[in-house]
Short mmCIF file of C-alpha atoms in Angstrom, two decimals:
data_model
loop_
_atom_site.label_atom_id
_atom_site.label_comp_id
_atom_site.label_asym_id
_atom_site.label_seq_id
_atom_site.Cartn_x
_atom_site.Cartn_y
_atom_site.Cartn_z
CA GLN A 25 0.00 0.00 0.00
CA GLN A 26 3.01 2.25 0.26
CA GLN A 27 4.18 1.74 -3.32
CA VAL A 28 4.52 4.35 -6.00
CA LYS A 29 5.16 2.88 -9.44
CA GLN A 30 6.89 5.00 -12.05
CA SER A 31 7.34 4.54 -15.79
CA PRO A 32 9.18 4.53 -18.08
CA GLN A 33 12.53 3.65 -16.54
CA SER A 34 14.30 5.65 -19.23
CA LEU A 35 13.18 8.11 -21.87
CA ILE A 36 14.91 9.69 -24.84
CA VAL A 37 13.37 12.80 -26.37
CA GLN A 38 14.49 15.19 -29.07
CA LYS A 39 15.04 18.83 -28.22
CA GLY A 40 11.77 20.68 -28.41
CA GLY A 41 9.69 17.56 -27.83
CA ILE A 42 7.38 16.67 -24.96
CA SER A 43 8.61 14.39 -22.19
CA ILE A 44 5.95 12.45 -20.31
CA ILE A 45 6.57 10.44 -17.16
CA ASN A 46 3.83 8.53 -15.38
CA CYS A 47 3.26 7.41 -11.82
CA ALA A 48 0.61 5.31 -10.15
CA TYR A 49 -0.04 4.89 -6.47
CA GLU A 50 -2.02 2.50 -4.35
CA ASN A 51 -2.62 4.23 -1.05
CA THR A 52 -5.67 6.50 -1.24
CA ALA A 53 -4.48 8.28 1.91
CA PHE A 54 -1.72 10.01 -0.07
CA ASP A 55 -2.50 13.69 -0.42
CA TYR A 56 0.70 15.31 -1.66
CA PHE A 57 2.44 14.41 -4.92
CA PRO A 58 5.76 16.11 -5.72
CA TRP A 59 8.19 15.58 -8.55
CA TYR A 60 11.92 15.79 -7.93
CA GLN A 61 14.75 16.32 -10.41
CA GLN A 62 18.17 14.87 -9.73
CA PHE A 63 21.38 15.51 -11.64
CA PRO A 64 24.31 13.07 -11.35
CA GLY A 65 26.16 13.48 -8.09
CA LYS A 66 23.58 15.88 -6.69
CA GLY A 67 20.66 15.68 -4.33
CA PRO A 68 17.04 15.67 -5.51
CA ALA A 69 15.48 19.09 -5.97
CA LEU A 70 11.75 19.79 -5.88
CA LEU A 71 10.43 20.60 -9.32
CA ILE A 72 6.68 20.89 -8.91
CA ALA A 73 4.02 19.42 -6.63
CA ILE A 74 0.26 18.91 -6.58
CA ARG A 75 -2.48 18.09 -4.10
CA PRO A 76 -5.53 16.05 -5.13
CA ASP A 77 -7.98 18.96 -5.02
CA VAL A 78 -6.80 20.05 -8.48
CA SER A 79 -6.39 18.02 -11.68
CA GLU A 80 -3.54 20.01 -13.20
CA LYS A 81 -0.78 22.35 -12.15
CA LYS A 82 1.55 24.19 -14.47
CA GLU A 83 4.82 25.95 -13.73
CA GLY A 84 6.65 27.18 -16.79
CA ARG A 85 7.40 24.23 -19.05
CA PHE A 86 6.46 21.70 -16.36
CA THR A 87 2.91 20.41 -15.84
CA ILE A 88 1.51 17.83 -13.46
CA SER A 89 -1.70 16.08 -14.48
CA PHE A 90 -3.53 14.30 -11.68
CA ASN A 91 -6.28 11.65 -12.01
CA LYS A 92 -7.63 10.87 -8.57
CA SER A 93 -10.05 8.13 -9.65
CA ALA A 94 -7.32 6.28 -11.54
CA LYS A 95 -4.75 6.98 -8.81
CA GLN A 96 -2.31 8.23 -11.38
CA PHE A 97 -0.33 11.39 -11.97
CA SER A 98 2.11 12.43 -14.63
CA LEU A 99 4.78 14.99 -15.37
CA HIS A 100 4.86 16.70 -18.75
CA ILE A 101 7.90 18.67 -19.82
CA MET A 102 7.10 20.86 -22.79
CA ASP A 103 9.76 22.06 -25.23
CA SER A 104 12.29 19.70 -23.64
CA GLN A 105 15.88 20.96 -23.55
CA PRO A 106 19.23 19.16 -23.23
CA GLY A 107 19.58 20.82 -19.81
CA ASP A 108 16.50 18.88 -18.69
CA SER A 109 18.49 15.65 -18.98
CA ALA A 110 18.35 14.23 -15.47
CA THR A 111 16.62 11.60 -13.38
CA TYR A 112 13.07 12.42 -12.35
CA PHE A 113 11.34 10.95 -9.34
CA CYS A 114 7.69 11.10 -8.45
CA ALA A 115 6.75 10.79 -4.80
CA ALA A 116 3.77 10.79 -2.50
CA SER A 117 3.06 11.40 1.16
CA LYS A 118 0.18 11.15 3.61
CA PRO A 119 -1.33 13.95 5.69
CA SER A 120 0.01 12.49 8.91
CA GLY A 121 3.60 13.23 8.04
CA SER A 122 5.86 14.49 5.34
CA ARG A 123 7.69 11.20 4.85
CA LEU A 124 7.90 10.73 1.07
CA THR A 125 7.51 7.45 -0.78
CA PHE A 126 9.44 7.67 -4.04
CA GLY A 127 9.02 6.03 -7.39
CA GLU A 128 11.99 4.23 -8.92
CA GLY A 129 12.95 7.13 -11.15
CA THR A 130 13.05 7.92 -14.87
CA GLN A 131 16.30 8.77 -16.58
CA LEU A 132 15.50 11.42 -19.17
CA THR A 133 17.87 12.19 -22.02
CA VAL A 134 17.09 15.11 -24.30
CA ASN A 135 19.09 14.98 -27.51
CA PRO A 136 20.15 18.26 -29.12
CA ASN B 23 20.76 30.93 3.60
CA ALA B 24 22.90 27.85 3.21
CA GLY B 25 21.24 24.68 2.05
CA VAL B 26 21.27 21.30 3.74
CA MET B 27 24.90 20.44 4.42
CA GLN B 28 26.08 16.87 4.45
CA ASN B 29 29.52 15.55 5.20
CA PRO B 30 31.53 13.76 4.29
CA ARG B 31 30.54 13.78 0.64
CA HIS B 32 32.47 10.58 0.06
CA LEU B 33 33.44 7.96 2.61
CA VAL B 34 35.31 4.71 2.12
CA ARG B 35 35.20 2.07 4.82
CA ARG B 36 36.35 -1.52 5.08
CA ARG B 37 33.93 -4.22 6.13
CA GLY B 38 33.42 -4.18 9.88
CA GLN B 39 34.27 -0.51 10.36
CA GLU B 40 31.88 2.23 11.43
CA ALA B 41 30.50 4.98 9.23
CA ARG B 42 29.22 8.29 10.59
CA LEU B 43 27.35 10.61 8.28
CA ARG B 44 26.46 14.13 9.36
CA CYS B 45 23.69 16.45 8.29
CA SER B 46 23.14 20.08 9.16
CA PRO B 47 19.62 21.15 8.18
CA MET B 48 18.77 24.46 6.66
CA LYS B 49 18.58 27.34 9.09
CA GLY B 50 15.24 27.33 10.85
CA HIS B 51 14.43 23.73 9.94
CA SER B 52 13.77 21.39 12.82
CA HIS B 53 12.67 18.30 10.88
CA VAL B 54 15.30 15.98 9.42
CA TYR B 55 14.87 12.91 7.21
CA TRP B 56 17.40 10.35 6.03
CA TYR B 57 17.01 8.45 2.77
CA ARG B 58 19.18 5.81 1.14
CA GLN B 59 19.68 5.49 -2.60
CA LEU B 60 21.22 2.37 -4.07
CA PRO B 61 22.78 2.62 -7.54
CA GLU B 62 20.16 2.98 -10.28
CA GLU B 63 17.35 2.91 -7.72
CA GLY B 64 14.96 5.33 -6.06
CA LEU B 65 15.23 6.84 -2.62
CA LYS B 66 14.15 4.74 0.31
CA PHE B 67 13.03 6.38 3.54
CA MET B 68 15.05 5.47 6.59
CA VAL B 69 14.24 7.74 9.52
CA TYR B 70 12.51 10.99 10.48
CA LEU B 71 13.77 13.03 13.42
CA GLN B 72 13.05 16.24 15.20
CA LYS B 73 15.38 17.78 17.73
CA GLU B 74 16.18 15.12 20.35
CA ASN B 75 13.37 12.85 19.12
CA ILE B 76 13.03 10.01 16.65
CA ILE B 77 9.58 10.38 15.13
CA ASP B 78 9.55 7.53 12.60
CA GLU B 79 12.29 4.95 12.18
CA SER B 80 10.24 2.39 10.28
CA GLY B 81 12.68 2.41 7.37
CA MET B 82 15.79 1.76 9.42
CA PRO B 83 17.35 -1.70 9.41
CA LYS B 84 16.89 -3.26 12.83
CA GLU B 85 20.57 -3.81 13.44
CA ARG B 86 23.73 -1.74 12.99
CA PHE B 87 21.94 1.48 12.01
CA SER B 88 21.10 4.35 14.34
CA ALA B 89 20.30 8.03 13.99
CA GLU B 90 20.18 11.01 16.26
CA PHE B 91 19.45 14.71 16.08
CA PRO B 92 20.77 16.30 19.26
CA LYS B 93 19.71 19.62 20.70
CA GLU B 94 22.97 21.11 19.51
CA GLY B 95 24.83 20.06 16.40
CA PRO B 96 24.07 18.10 13.28
CA SER B 97 21.98 15.00 12.80
CA ILE B 98 24.10 11.87 12.61
CA LEU B 99 23.42 8.59 10.84
CA ARG B 100 25.63 5.89 12.24
CA ILE B 101 26.28 2.53 10.61
CA GLN B 102 28.19 0.02 12.67
CA GLN B 103 30.10 -2.96 11.29
CA VAL B 104 29.49 -1.95 7.69
CA VAL B 105 28.98 -4.57 4.99
CA ARG B 106 29.31 -4.25 1.22
CA GLY B 107 25.51 -3.99 0.89
CA ASP B 108 25.64 -0.71 2.82
CA SER B 109 27.39 0.94 -0.13
CA ALA B 110 24.97 3.62 -1.27
CA ALA B 111 24.28 7.33 -1.34
CA TYR B 112 22.72 8.58 1.86
CA PHE B 113 20.66 11.74 1.57
CA CYS B 114 19.49 14.02 4.30
CA ALA B 115 16.52 16.33 3.86
CA SER B 116 15.08 18.98 6.11
CA SER B 117 11.84 20.93 6.37
CA PRO B 118 10.68 23.79 8.56
CA LEU B 119 7.44 22.12 9.56
CA GLN B 120 5.69 18.81 9.11
CA ASN B 121 3.94 18.44 5.75
CA LYS B 122 6.13 21.01 4.10
CA GLU B 123 8.56 20.80 1.21
CA LEU B 124 11.68 18.74 1.81
CA PHE B 125 15.04 20.23 0.88
CA PHE B 126 17.72 17.66 0.16
CA GLY B 127 21.44 17.81 0.68
CA GLU B 128 23.92 16.60 -1.92
CA GLY B 129 24.36 13.28 -0.22
CA SER B 130 27.11 11.22 1.35
CA ARG B 131 28.38 8.40 -0.82
CA LEU B 132 29.54 5.42 1.20
CA THR B 133 31.72 2.77 -0.37
CA VAL B 134 32.44 -0.37 1.61
CA LEU B 135 35.47 -2.32 0.44
#
């Protein structure tokens, strides 16, 4: 019940394309869904987050789409750039604490 | 405002030795979390601490691992009698309050020979 499943494991996109990463969760008690970006040798950094009272949140080129009934959420990166090449993690947490349960990560490569 | 500071960044230990990893949270943050990341894997929760208290240690192995966050000084993750399977990146994160954004440090990479 604590799992967050992420796909794909790796993704290659051309510059200017749209990158889409998907996550599914099991625990309906989760109420906070962030996405983290991690560059090699660095710590994860919060990219964007959503709560289940909205179905979409956009910040610049990054959009989270949230489907509460399907228990799925996804990250869309519009106009993908080589500098977006990194590992992306989805995560989820419950109201009772901010402990995050992470997906397994998606390694994104944006070719120039 | 400095970020979450972790040290050492890299640590090499032989099997059976002890590893101590330190984490200084961001200024004003009283909640500290430790996560472990194995190569090519996601981050796994280990422990959640507030000053002088362990709030949730459900992700900590039962033996050899301990964590503390004293009233003064950094949080410390201690691994006794390390084994090769302990080789991983250990990340510390802090937040100002419960249910708020976590800020991660750059990690401590432990290699056990």
